[in-house]
GROMACS .gro file of C-alpha atoms in nm:
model
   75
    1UNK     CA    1   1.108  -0.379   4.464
    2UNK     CA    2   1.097  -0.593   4.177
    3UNK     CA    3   1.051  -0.368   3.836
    4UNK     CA    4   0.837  -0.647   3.561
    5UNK     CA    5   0.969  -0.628   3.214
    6UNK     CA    6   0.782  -0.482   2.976
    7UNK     CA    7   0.771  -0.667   2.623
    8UNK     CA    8   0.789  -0.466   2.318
    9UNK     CA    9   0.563  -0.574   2.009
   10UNK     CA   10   0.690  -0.713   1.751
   11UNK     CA   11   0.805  -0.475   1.456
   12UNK     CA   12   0.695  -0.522   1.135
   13UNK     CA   13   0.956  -0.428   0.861
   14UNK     CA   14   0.813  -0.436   0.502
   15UNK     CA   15   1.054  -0.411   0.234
   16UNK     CA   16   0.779  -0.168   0.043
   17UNK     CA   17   0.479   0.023   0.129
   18UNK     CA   18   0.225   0.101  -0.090
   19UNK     CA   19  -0.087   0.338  -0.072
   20UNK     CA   20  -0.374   0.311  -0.322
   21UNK     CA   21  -0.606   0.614  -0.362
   22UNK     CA   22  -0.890   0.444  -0.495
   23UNK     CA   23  -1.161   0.599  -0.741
   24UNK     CA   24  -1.484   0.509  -0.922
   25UNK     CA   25  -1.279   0.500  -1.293
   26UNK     CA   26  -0.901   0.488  -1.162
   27UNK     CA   27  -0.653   0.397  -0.899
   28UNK     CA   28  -0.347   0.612  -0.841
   29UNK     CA   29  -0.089   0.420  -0.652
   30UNK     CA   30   0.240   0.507  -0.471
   31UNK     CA   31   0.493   0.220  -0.379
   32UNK     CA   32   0.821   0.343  -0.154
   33UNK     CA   33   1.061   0.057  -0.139
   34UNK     CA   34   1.234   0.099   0.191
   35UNK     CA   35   1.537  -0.050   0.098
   36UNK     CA   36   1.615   0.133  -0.284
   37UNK     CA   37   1.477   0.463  -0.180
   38UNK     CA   38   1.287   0.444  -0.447
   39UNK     CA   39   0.931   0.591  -0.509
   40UNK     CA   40   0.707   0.475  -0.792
   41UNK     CA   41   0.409   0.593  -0.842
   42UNK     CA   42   0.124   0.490  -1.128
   43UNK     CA   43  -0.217   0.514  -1.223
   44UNK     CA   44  -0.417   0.204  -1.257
   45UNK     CA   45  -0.750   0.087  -1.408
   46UNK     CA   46  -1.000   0.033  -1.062
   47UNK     CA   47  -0.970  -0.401  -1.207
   48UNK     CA   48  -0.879  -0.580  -0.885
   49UNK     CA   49  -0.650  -0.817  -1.095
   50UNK     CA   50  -0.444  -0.472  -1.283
   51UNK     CA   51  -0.350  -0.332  -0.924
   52UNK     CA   52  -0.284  -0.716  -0.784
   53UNK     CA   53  -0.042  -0.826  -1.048
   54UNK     CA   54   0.141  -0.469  -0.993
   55UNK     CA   55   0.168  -0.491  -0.621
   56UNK     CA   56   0.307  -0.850  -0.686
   57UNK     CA   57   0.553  -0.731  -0.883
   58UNK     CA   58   0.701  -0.523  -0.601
   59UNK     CA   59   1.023  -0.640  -0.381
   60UNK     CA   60   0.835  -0.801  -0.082
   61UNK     CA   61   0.713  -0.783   0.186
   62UNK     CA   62   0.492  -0.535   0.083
   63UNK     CA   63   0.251  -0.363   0.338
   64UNK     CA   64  -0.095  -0.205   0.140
   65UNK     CA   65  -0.347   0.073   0.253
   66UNK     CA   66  -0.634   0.202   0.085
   67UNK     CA   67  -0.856   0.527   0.081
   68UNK     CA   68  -1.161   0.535  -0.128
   69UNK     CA   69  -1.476   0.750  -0.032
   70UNK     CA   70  -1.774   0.751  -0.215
   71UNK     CA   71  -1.777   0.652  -0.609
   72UNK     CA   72  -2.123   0.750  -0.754
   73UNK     CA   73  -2.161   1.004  -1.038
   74UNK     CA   74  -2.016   1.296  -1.032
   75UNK     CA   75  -2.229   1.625  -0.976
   0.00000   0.00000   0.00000
């Protein structure tokens, strides 16, 4: 009996991952570049262009993920 091959997915392989934890007044983001070992981490003003030029600035590819909840006023 014949077994049918099973094809595996590709893998992605970013050079650096980077979380952003994402709140009403700042960003704090963590890069780890797979290849240096390194971790950087920073905070960042929430201004979509601050946290774009930063991630550009990282050895690529880079992967991104986000987690923001709820930004209204604090109580």
């Amino acid at each position: 009996m014949a077994v049918p091959h099973l094809r595996e997915a590709p893998v992605l392989s970013e050079r650096t991952c980077v979380g952003l934890d994402v709140h009403a007044r700042s960003v704090v983001a963590c890069a780890i570049d797979d290849q240096a070992g390194e971790i950087r981490t920073l905070r960042l003003s929430p201004k979509t262009l601050q946290i774009v030029d930063w991630i550009r600035g990282l050895p690529g590819p880079v992967a991104v993920s986000y987690e923001a909840g709820p930004t209204g006023p604090e109580r």
